[in-house]
Amino acid sequence: MSKIVAVTACPTGIAHTHMAAEALSATAAQKGHEIRVERQSSQGVEHALAPAEIAAADVVMIAADIHVDEARFAAKPVYRTTPGRAITRTAAELDAALALQGEETSQMVAQTGGPTGGLKVVAITSCPTGIAHTFMAADALKKAAAARGWEIAVETQGSVGSQNTLSDAQVAGADLVVIAADTHVDDARFAGKKVYKTSVGAAVKGAATVLDTAVAEGEVLGQSLAETVDALKAKRAAGRTGPYQHLLTGVSFMLPLVVAGGLLIALSFVFGIKAFEQEGTLAAALMAIGGGAAFKLMVPVLAGYIAYSIADRPGLTPGLIGGMLAVNLNAGFLGGIVAGFLAGYVARWLRDAIKLPRVLEGLKPVLILPLLSTLVTGLVMVYIVGEPVAAILAAMTSFLQGLGTTNAVVLGLILGGMMAVDMGGPINKAAYTFAVGLLTTDTYAPMAAVMAAGMTPPLGLALATFVAKNRFTPEEREAGGAAAVLGLSFITEGAIPFAAKDPARVIPSIIVGSAVAGALSMGLGCQLMAPHGGIFVLAIPNAVTHLAAYAGAVVAGTLVTTALLVALKKPVSAGAMASVANA
């Protein structure tokens, strides 16, 4: 029987710190060893190790993603790992730690766990042109890792797109992430991993130094409540493939333009609904920026990044140009969607079909692909797609603007329910994209219904954690405050953590509440000029028509959600509450 002392610590200290401690304690007991675990969390140190316990220990385990002071363990063999490995590979990590008994701590023990020969690394390399340094950096990192006996997988983001794309399994199993890039690289998929970022030139010139520095100075991407929501969204997005994934990519890049443009248009209404018609005024300037620039860029950006998602960089140029043609042909956001898919698939086919000698490969991304893909996309948009799609958009706009009260309520029910079904997923985004697209045709009622319905799920949950505390765990009650802020900001995803724990009761409750909010908004004739902003938009004069009725719709939906949650959810058992409190 061995005596072990351990320290667990993660950036937030809410979940992984305690989960790792419990896993180590239970597994060590099963193996017949004594263990004492100190937990370092955002609330301080719990179950602190006494000097006598450290002195009597045979080995020290440190399962941490943050710095832990090791001065008090100077005379002991120390095994370092991460909380994630301690949770998922508990027995193996304990065995590796016990193997150090009688040995001095050495540099052969990696800070990320186990012998350095066992490190698994994933990397991304990217330079602005993506022709030479991207691949030189990848080769250098592979050679440096192989010299250490490490496993490494490198994704290159070059001018013709990503190659050797990292799989979910490779990312999940990685101990270390290295991003060597001179361009923006999305790091959302590496949440919870130890990440080190440097330039592509540093990797080319000194890959060995980069790897050593990554082990010593890499930082874990932390996960607060908001970051947990982002991680869940990223995980869901990673599972989406095909046309829907491409559409959402375009929408995600389009949204900042829509939000900025919509808010600027709303601000121009502060001076009066028709004030922008007077040349030289501030209202006219705000309208020129929001409506004349931002909204005109909306459709080209949507089309461009749909194509980018399909064909990577070769799709961007024909997509942007196809989107601008959709605007000029009055085909609107529907034409932009068509242009994006057309440009993306044409560019991808040309990229894969055209083979050139290596010495001429540099001409492909900067000359051949942009020219041919733009030519094909443009001709199809002008001669085939433009006029029919413009006619469809005009007919749909006319129908929506002529809706009677009964039909408007039905549409509000449908859009409202869609906003809550998957809280930021495919159905939610379909409703939101529909409403946003209609803003370009001066149809504002669906936008009001969508935002009201999108606010109520997290608001209803937040209120329920306050009025029915016995139906939620302490962790959920603490998260209720953050959910309220997310709801007020029109971030429906704030409801995801609650729905993930109790989908059978939470999801029906929020769907009904959102449907009520959407139906009331449409039925009362509310209109919203801004596409985002939540409660903060309500302070802008004239941004919302029938402001009091609109606020009432949000409140009504929130109360309905809360009432259903109170009725459907059962009180949390005393045993579960005690378990959480002791965790």
XYZ file of C-alpha atoms in Angstrom:
583
model
C 0.000 0.000 0.000
C 1.343 3.423 -0.959
C 0.588 6.855 0.406
C -0.289 9.486 -2.163
C -0.952 13.188 -1.825
C -2.509 15.053 -4.738
C -3.538 18.523 -5.858
C -6.278 19.164 -8.408
C -6.861 22.559 -10.022
C -8.523 23.881 -13.177
C -8.962 27.493 -14.387
C -12.522 27.886 -13.089
C -12.338 25.359 -10.270
C -16.061 24.587 -10.534
C -16.254 21.179 -12.170
C -13.016 19.533 -13.281
C -11.182 20.285 -10.023
C -13.726 18.323 -7.995
C -14.365 15.628 -10.602
C -10.638 14.853 -10.805
C -10.374 14.749 -6.996
C -13.296 12.344 -6.676
C -11.981 10.093 -9.453
C -8.502 9.887 -7.935
C -9.851 9.216 -4.429
C -12.215 6.454 -5.553
C -9.711 4.700 -7.822
C -6.869 4.855 -5.287
C -9.132 3.340 -2.641
C -10.077 0.502 -5.002
C -6.398 -0.215 -5.560
C -5.751 -0.306 -1.807
C -3.739 2.926 -1.542
C -4.107 5.860 0.819
C -4.680 9.226 -0.826
C -5.339 12.800 0.283
C -6.420 15.321 -2.336
C -6.188 19.103 -2.025
C -8.564 21.053 -4.271
C -7.565 24.489 -5.511
C -10.588 26.258 -6.960
C -11.860 29.748 -7.675
C -13.285 29.690 -4.146
C -9.891 29.042 -2.537
C -8.149 25.921 -1.219
C -10.247 23.052 0.108
C -8.951 20.066 2.112
C -5.461 21.609 2.304
C -2.593 19.150 2.705
C -0.797 19.255 6.059
C 3.037 19.228 6.195
C 2.920 15.887 8.038
C 0.822 14.324 5.274
C 3.257 15.534 2.642
C 6.225 14.244 4.623
C 4.668 10.784 4.920
C 3.705 10.546 1.248
C 5.456 8.209 -1.173
C 4.513 10.218 -4.251
C 2.842 13.504 -5.205
C 0.306 13.878 -8.002
C -0.516 17.288 -9.458
C -3.532 17.283 -11.802
C -3.701 20.914 -12.860
C -4.248 23.144 -15.867
C -2.959 26.181 -13.972
C 0.225 26.924 -12.055
C 0.546 25.119 -8.711
C 3.284 26.061 -6.249
C 5.428 22.933 -5.806
C 7.942 24.288 -3.288
C 6.497 22.200 -0.446
C 6.980 19.013 -2.507
C 10.700 19.626 -3.193
C 11.889 16.345 -1.633
C 9.205 14.178 -3.204
C 8.770 12.549 -6.599
C 6.118 14.566 -8.436
C 3.896 13.311 -11.240
C 2.189 16.007 -13.274
C -0.944 15.538 -15.350
C -4.129 17.409 -16.245
C -7.566 17.207 -14.616
C -8.975 15.876 -17.869
C -6.564 12.942 -17.917
C -7.125 12.333 -14.227
C -10.859 12.031 -14.927
C -10.721 9.925 -18.099
C -7.554 7.837 -17.471
C -7.591 7.690 -13.685
C -6.158 4.213 -13.166
C -3.395 4.670 -15.746
C -2.409 8.054 -14.292
C -2.237 6.600 -10.766
C -0.067 3.712 -11.973
C 2.265 6.138 -13.742
C 2.558 8.235 -10.589
C 3.255 5.212 -8.348
C 6.003 4.132 -10.753
C 7.951 7.210 -9.646
C 8.332 5.987 -6.049
C 11.928 6.219 -4.975
C 12.902 8.337 -7.976
C 13.881 11.991 -8.012
C 11.673 14.339 -9.966
C 13.261 14.921 -13.327
C 12.648 16.812 -16.501
C 11.629 13.538 -18.084
C 8.246 14.026 -16.454
C 6.242 16.327 -18.652
C 4.106 19.077 -17.276
C 1.193 17.787 -19.272
C 1.370 14.310 -17.855
C 3.439 11.147 -18.140
C 6.816 10.740 -19.805
C 7.617 13.206 -22.535
C 7.633 10.349 -25.004
C 3.885 10.026 -24.484
C 2.904 13.552 -25.483
C 0.261 13.919 -28.164
C 0.412 17.229 -30.025
C -1.882 18.796 -32.601
C -0.813 21.869 -34.534
C -2.049 24.363 -37.100
C 0.219 26.299 -39.450
C -0.915 29.195 -41.603
C 0.731 32.133 -43.378
C -0.952 34.905 -45.419
C -0.183 33.391 -48.814
C -0.148 29.784 -47.688
C 2.248 28.691 -50.398
C 5.610 28.077 -48.697
C 5.927 28.893 -45.007
C 2.703 27.088 -44.078
C 4.118 23.757 -45.228
C 7.701 24.457 -44.138
C 6.476 25.120 -40.589
C 4.410 21.914 -40.644
C 7.412 19.841 -41.729
C 9.660 21.442 -39.111
C 7.188 20.738 -36.293
C 6.791 17.138 -37.415
C 10.559 16.581 -37.401
C 11.043 18.224 -33.993
C 8.211 16.184 -32.464
C 9.500 12.942 -33.972
C 12.937 13.610 -32.494
C 11.316 13.629 -29.043
C 9.188 10.585 -29.701
C 5.975 12.638 -29.576
C 2.900 12.018 -31.685
C 1.899 15.020 -33.783
C -0.785 15.857 -36.323
C -0.536 19.116 -38.262
C -3.325 20.889 -40.118
C -2.157 23.316 -42.803
C -4.388 26.249 -43.692
C -3.026 27.287 -47.085
C -4.288 29.382 -49.964
C -6.087 26.401 -51.503
C -7.824 25.512 -48.256
C -7.213 23.374 -45.192
C -5.340 20.123 -45.643
C -4.986 17.253 -43.173
C -7.822 18.788 -41.134
C -7.650 17.747 -37.479
C -10.382 15.312 -36.492
C -12.466 15.591 -33.332
C -10.711 12.493 -31.975
C -7.250 13.981 -32.554
C -8.205 17.209 -30.773
C -9.855 15.357 -27.893
C -6.782 13.152 -27.338
C -4.211 15.946 -27.562
C -2.110 16.994 -24.590
C -0.856 20.143 -26.292
C -1.985 22.458 -29.114
C 0.483 24.562 -31.101
C -0.822 27.284 -33.425
C 1.929 28.698 -35.629
C 0.164 31.288 -37.732
C 0.416 34.811 -39.087
C -3.325 34.835 -39.900
C -6.404 34.426 -37.726
C -7.030 30.836 -36.648
C -10.269 29.949 -34.862
C -9.321 28.272 -31.570
C -12.867 27.524 -30.317
C -12.452 23.777 -30.853
C -9.488 23.732 -28.441
C -11.448 24.929 -25.376
C -10.068 23.196 -22.282
C -6.759 22.331 -24.000
C -3.279 23.666 -23.320
C -2.583 26.018 -26.247
C 0.549 27.859 -27.345
C 0.459 30.443 -30.147
C 3.424 31.692 -32.115
C 4.316 32.902 -35.600
C 4.794 30.638 -38.570
C 8.324 32.008 -38.955
C 9.261 30.935 -35.426
C 8.208 27.375 -36.226
C 10.239 27.360 -39.450
C 13.391 28.707 -37.791
C 13.197 26.911 -34.447
C 10.536 24.218 -34.203
C 12.309 22.508 -31.279
C 12.302 25.737 -29.282
C 8.645 26.288 -30.105
C 7.715 22.853 -28.733
C 9.752 23.354 -25.548
C 8.208 26.773 -24.993
C 4.741 25.387 -25.668
C 5.150 22.818 -22.891
C 6.462 25.420 -20.464
C 4.296 28.439 -21.321
C 1.146 27.118 -22.996
C -2.085 28.303 -21.416
C -5.335 26.416 -21.015
C -8.327 27.997 -22.721
C -10.596 28.442 -19.700
C -14.323 27.870 -19.554
C -16.526 30.245 -17.560
C -20.301 29.895 -17.860
C -20.296 31.984 -21.024
C -17.339 29.984 -22.365
C -19.160 26.753 -21.532
C -22.027 27.937 -23.715
C -19.541 28.786 -26.481
C -17.921 25.349 -26.163
C -21.289 23.605 -26.425
C -22.111 25.675 -29.500
C -18.737 24.830 -31.056
C -19.228 21.143 -30.316
C -22.658 21.190 -31.930
C -21.324 23.106 -34.917
C -18.514 20.584 -35.358
C -21.105 17.848 -35.766
C -22.903 19.610 -38.590
C -21.974 18.819 -42.158
C -23.237 19.551 -45.621
C -25.266 22.509 -46.889
C -26.581 23.555 -43.483
C -23.067 23.934 -42.110
C -22.141 26.098 -45.092
C -25.243 28.265 -44.657
C -24.499 28.831 -40.975
C -20.927 29.790 -41.771
C -22.220 32.505 -44.066
C -24.763 33.656 -41.497
C -22.142 33.858 -38.735
C -19.933 36.186 -40.805
C -22.934 38.208 -41.961
C -24.356 38.848 -38.490
C -21.890 41.557 -37.354
C -22.781 43.588 -40.448
C -26.484 43.082 -39.840
C -26.216 44.061 -36.189
C -24.051 47.125 -36.813
C -26.144 48.263 -39.761
C -29.461 47.613 -38.038
C -28.482 49.483 -34.885
C -27.230 52.460 -36.918
C -30.501 52.550 -38.837
C -32.377 52.398 -35.528
C -30.277 55.283 -34.210
C -31.205 57.360 -37.248
C -34.855 56.946 -36.215
C -34.105 58.719 -32.933
C -34.452 61.968 -34.893
C -37.737 60.848 -36.443
C -38.838 58.070 -38.777
C -38.353 60.261 -41.882
C -35.498 62.432 -40.558
C -32.896 60.636 -42.706
C -34.532 61.982 -45.861
C -33.107 65.443 -45.144
C -29.646 65.629 -46.713
C -26.689 66.695 -44.573
C -28.235 65.726 -41.223
C -26.816 63.261 -38.715
C -29.825 61.037 -39.302
C -28.982 60.926 -43.020
C -25.358 60.047 -42.234
C -26.405 57.226 -39.888
C -28.766 55.836 -42.518
C -26.038 56.049 -45.182
C -23.656 54.061 -42.974
C -26.176 51.496 -41.780
C -28.480 51.076 -44.741
C -26.302 52.371 -47.550
C -23.112 50.522 -46.629
C -23.547 47.822 -43.970
C -26.800 46.400 -45.345
C -25.469 46.442 -48.915
C -22.492 44.384 -47.791
C -24.708 41.924 -45.915
C -25.694 39.730 -48.862
C -22.220 39.647 -50.508
C -20.661 38.606 -47.200
C -23.341 35.939 -46.701
C -22.676 34.535 -50.173
C -18.913 34.888 -49.877
C -18.624 32.908 -46.670
C -21.075 30.220 -47.751
C -18.712 29.678 -50.662
C -15.718 29.919 -48.319
C -17.176 27.139 -46.165
C -17.574 24.908 -49.218
C -14.305 25.567 -51.064
C -12.193 27.416 -48.493
C -10.275 30.450 -49.815
C -10.888 29.777 -53.543
C -14.618 30.206 -52.920
C -14.410 33.647 -51.332
C -13.927 35.783 -54.469
C -16.716 34.288 -56.632
C -18.985 34.171 -53.584
C -18.566 37.860 -52.793
C -19.052 38.867 -56.411
C -22.063 36.560 -56.797
C -23.596 38.104 -53.681
C -23.111 41.617 -55.025
C -24.788 40.582 -58.272
C -27.734 39.283 -56.202
C -28.050 42.760 -54.645
C -27.861 44.499 -58.016
C -30.453 42.125 -59.488
C -32.839 42.698 -56.516
C -32.627 39.007 -55.640
C -31.869 39.874 -51.991
C -30.793 37.358 -49.381
C -32.376 34.440 -51.271
C -30.237 35.275 -54.282
C -27.218 35.596 -52.007
C -27.759 32.083 -50.671
C -28.036 30.706 -54.202
C -24.924 32.612 -55.288
C -22.948 31.348 -52.299
C -23.677 27.689 -52.944
C -23.145 28.080 -56.682
C -19.784 29.826 -56.225
C -18.608 27.390 -53.583
C -19.289 24.219 -55.492
C -17.927 25.652 -58.754
C -14.734 26.811 -57.045
C -14.257 23.493 -55.270
C -14.725 21.527 -58.468
C -12.237 23.719 -60.327
C -9.744 23.504 -57.446
C -9.832 19.705 -57.495
C -10.073 19.283 -61.263
C -7.289 21.621 -62.403
C -3.849 20.021 -62.085
C -0.734 22.087 -62.740
C 3.012 21.428 -62.554
C 4.409 22.336 -59.151
C 6.298 25.330 -60.583
C 2.980 26.827 -61.773
C 0.962 25.918 -58.674
C 1.308 29.459 -57.340
C -0.826 30.779 -60.240
C -3.780 28.600 -59.298
C -5.030 30.430 -56.154
C -4.287 33.973 -57.334
C -5.198 33.879 -61.031
C -6.815 30.752 -62.455
C -9.370 29.874 -59.752
C -10.642 33.429 -59.099
C -11.028 34.132 -62.822
C -12.818 30.947 -63.856
C -15.037 30.555 -60.780
C -16.128 34.202 -60.910
C -16.864 33.988 -64.624
C -19.075 30.908 -64.231
C -20.861 32.208 -61.131
C -21.465 35.652 -62.588
C -22.881 34.406 -65.890
C -25.248 31.976 -64.162
C -26.472 34.690 -61.774
C -27.050 37.230 -64.560
C -28.655 34.988 -67.178
C -30.347 32.193 -65.185
C -30.834 32.769 -61.452
C -31.267 36.493 -60.853
C -34.732 37.319 -62.235
C -36.638 34.217 -60.950
C -35.234 34.572 -57.424
C -36.025 38.317 -57.413
C -39.642 37.500 -58.334
C -39.909 34.923 -55.528
C -38.509 37.388 -52.983
C -40.928 40.131 -54.095
C -43.912 37.777 -53.807
C -42.887 36.588 -50.351
C -42.372 40.160 -49.120
C -45.779 41.230 -50.413
C -47.460 38.290 -48.695
C -45.793 38.948 -45.329
C -46.539 42.652 -45.377
C -50.207 41.931 -46.095
C -50.750 39.379 -43.312
C -53.941 39.737 -41.282
C -53.932 39.493 -37.475
C -54.854 35.797 -37.355
C -52.212 34.758 -39.853
C -49.675 37.000 -38.119
C -50.331 35.251 -34.788
C -49.839 31.844 -36.415
C -46.572 32.966 -38.002
C -45.451 34.366 -34.631
C -46.253 31.055 -32.912
C -44.192 29.153 -35.469
C -41.203 31.507 -35.445
C -41.286 31.768 -31.637
C -41.339 28.018 -31.133
C -38.525 27.557 -33.644
C -36.314 29.934 -31.656
C -36.519 27.681 -28.575
C -36.492 24.188 -30.066
C -32.717 23.894 -30.235
C -31.499 27.205 -28.739
C -29.062 28.351 -31.393
C -29.160 25.174 -33.455
C -30.398 24.591 -37.008
C -34.075 25.395 -36.390
C -33.303 28.495 -34.316
C -30.907 29.800 -36.948
C -33.402 29.134 -39.738
C -36.007 31.349 -38.026
C -33.461 34.057 -37.268
C -31.981 34.044 -40.773
C -35.492 34.318 -42.237
C -36.257 37.380 -40.097
C -32.895 39.031 -40.747
C -33.195 38.557 -44.490
C -36.562 40.311 -44.476
C -35.016 43.441 -42.959
C -33.577 44.256 -46.387
C -37.143 44.421 -47.731
C -38.410 46.723 -44.942
C -40.376 43.887 -43.314
C -39.784 44.291 -39.568
C -42.516 42.329 -37.727
C -40.871 38.852 -37.956
C -37.659 40.312 -36.508
C -39.545 41.572 -33.461
C -41.183 38.188 -32.901
C -37.903 36.320 -33.275
C -36.007 38.487 -30.792
C -38.792 38.407 -28.204
C -38.964 34.620 -28.478
C -35.186 34.276 -28.333
C -34.952 36.244 -25.091
C -37.536 34.300 -23.093
C -35.841 30.867 -22.661
C -32.855 32.051 -20.554
C -35.001 34.722 -18.850
C -37.654 32.172 -17.879
C -35.013 29.784 -16.545
C -33.307 32.553 -14.594
C -36.585 33.563 -12.973
C -37.406 29.927 -12.188
C -34.082 29.455 -10.357
C -35.064 32.417 -8.178
C -38.709 31.605 -7.405
C -38.356 27.801 -7.204
C -34.911 27.263 -5.734
C -35.704 23.753 -4.516
C -36.019 22.572 -8.130
C -32.470 23.496 -9.064
C -29.038 22.522 -7.771
C -26.794 25.190 -6.209
C -24.702 25.199 -9.386
C -27.810 25.820 -11.527
C -29.013 28.585 -9.209
C -25.628 30.261 -9.475
C -25.808 29.991 -13.271
C -29.274 31.574 -13.221
C -27.824 35.074 -12.832
C -25.622 34.643 -15.876
C -28.568 33.198 -17.821
C -30.553 36.352 -17.042
C -27.812 38.535 -18.524
C -27.617 36.339 -21.619
C -31.399 36.461 -22.018
C -31.530 40.241 -21.724
C -28.823 40.340 -24.412
C -30.831 38.072 -26.771
C -28.465 35.104 -26.446
C -30.819 32.127 -26.464
C -27.915 29.729 -25.958
C -27.873 30.704 -22.280
C -30.559 28.043 -21.818
C -28.415 25.217 -23.214
C -26.757 24.058 -19.944
C -30.167 23.763 -18.250
C -31.745 21.957 -21.191
C -28.818 19.536 -21.422
C -29.393 18.410 -17.823
C -33.198 18.038 -18.002
C -34.350 18.160 -21.632
C -37.702 16.437 -21.111
C -38.973 19.239 -18.856
C -36.944 22.278 -19.868
C -37.332 22.138 -23.659
C -41.175 21.912 -23.754
C -41.385 24.742 -21.209
C -39.217 27.132 -23.191
C -40.859 26.246 -26.524
C -44.302 27.159 -25.209
C -43.031 30.366 -23.598
C -41.234 31.463 -26.759
C -44.232 30.632 -28.939
C -46.432 32.819 -26.711
C -43.935 35.701 -26.925
C -43.673 35.441 -30.718
C -47.433 35.210 -31.216
C -48.151 38.211 -28.987
C -45.480 40.280 -30.720
C -46.893 39.589 -34.185
C -50.520 39.864 -33.076
C -49.947 43.247 -31.434
C -48.266 44.611 -34.568
C -44.819 45.095 -33.020
C -41.954 45.845 -35.382
C -38.220 45.888 -34.683
C -35.732 47.803 -36.825
C -32.576 46.337 -35.190
C -31.611 42.664 -35.584
C -29.934 42.205 -32.217
C -29.255 43.825 -28.861
C -32.029 42.463 -26.666
C -33.336 44.804 -23.994
C -30.696 47.404 -24.818
C -32.341 48.141 -28.178
C -35.579 49.110 -26.442
C -33.903 52.271 -25.152
C -33.475 53.595 -28.721
C -36.463 55.795 -29.620
C -38.481 54.500 -32.593
C -36.401 51.292 -32.860
C -39.469 49.333 -31.732
C -43.048 50.113 -32.644
C -45.601 49.622 -29.829
C -42.830 49.461 -27.243
C -45.074 48.744 -24.229
C -46.838 45.908 -26.042
C -43.499 44.465 -27.112
C -42.120 44.530 -23.579
C -45.357 42.880 -22.445
C -44.849 40.075 -24.987
C -41.366 39.368 -23.607
C -42.626 39.417 -20.025
C -45.583 37.156 -20.856
C -43.343 34.600 -22.573
C -40.938 34.659 -19.636
C -43.730 34.100 -17.098
C -45.219 31.238 -19.103
C -41.800 29.559 -19.293
C -41.251 29.988 -15.558
C -44.716 28.679 -14.643
C -44.222 25.549 -16.771
C -40.784 24.925 -15.293
C -42.159 25.183 -11.762
C -44.992 22.816 -12.647
C -42.927 20.238 -14.530
C -39.617 20.109 -12.675
C -39.471 18.075 -9.478
C -37.706 19.261 -6.305
C -34.042 18.267 -6.190
C -33.497 15.452 -3.697
C -31.628 16.185 -0.485
C -29.028 13.573 -1.414
C -28.282 15.247 -4.723
C -27.987 18.629 -3.031
C -25.550 17.216 -0.484
C -23.517 15.535 -3.198
C -23.124 18.830 -5.049
C -22.253 20.656 -1.854
C -19.503 18.164 -1.011
C -18.109 18.014 -4.538
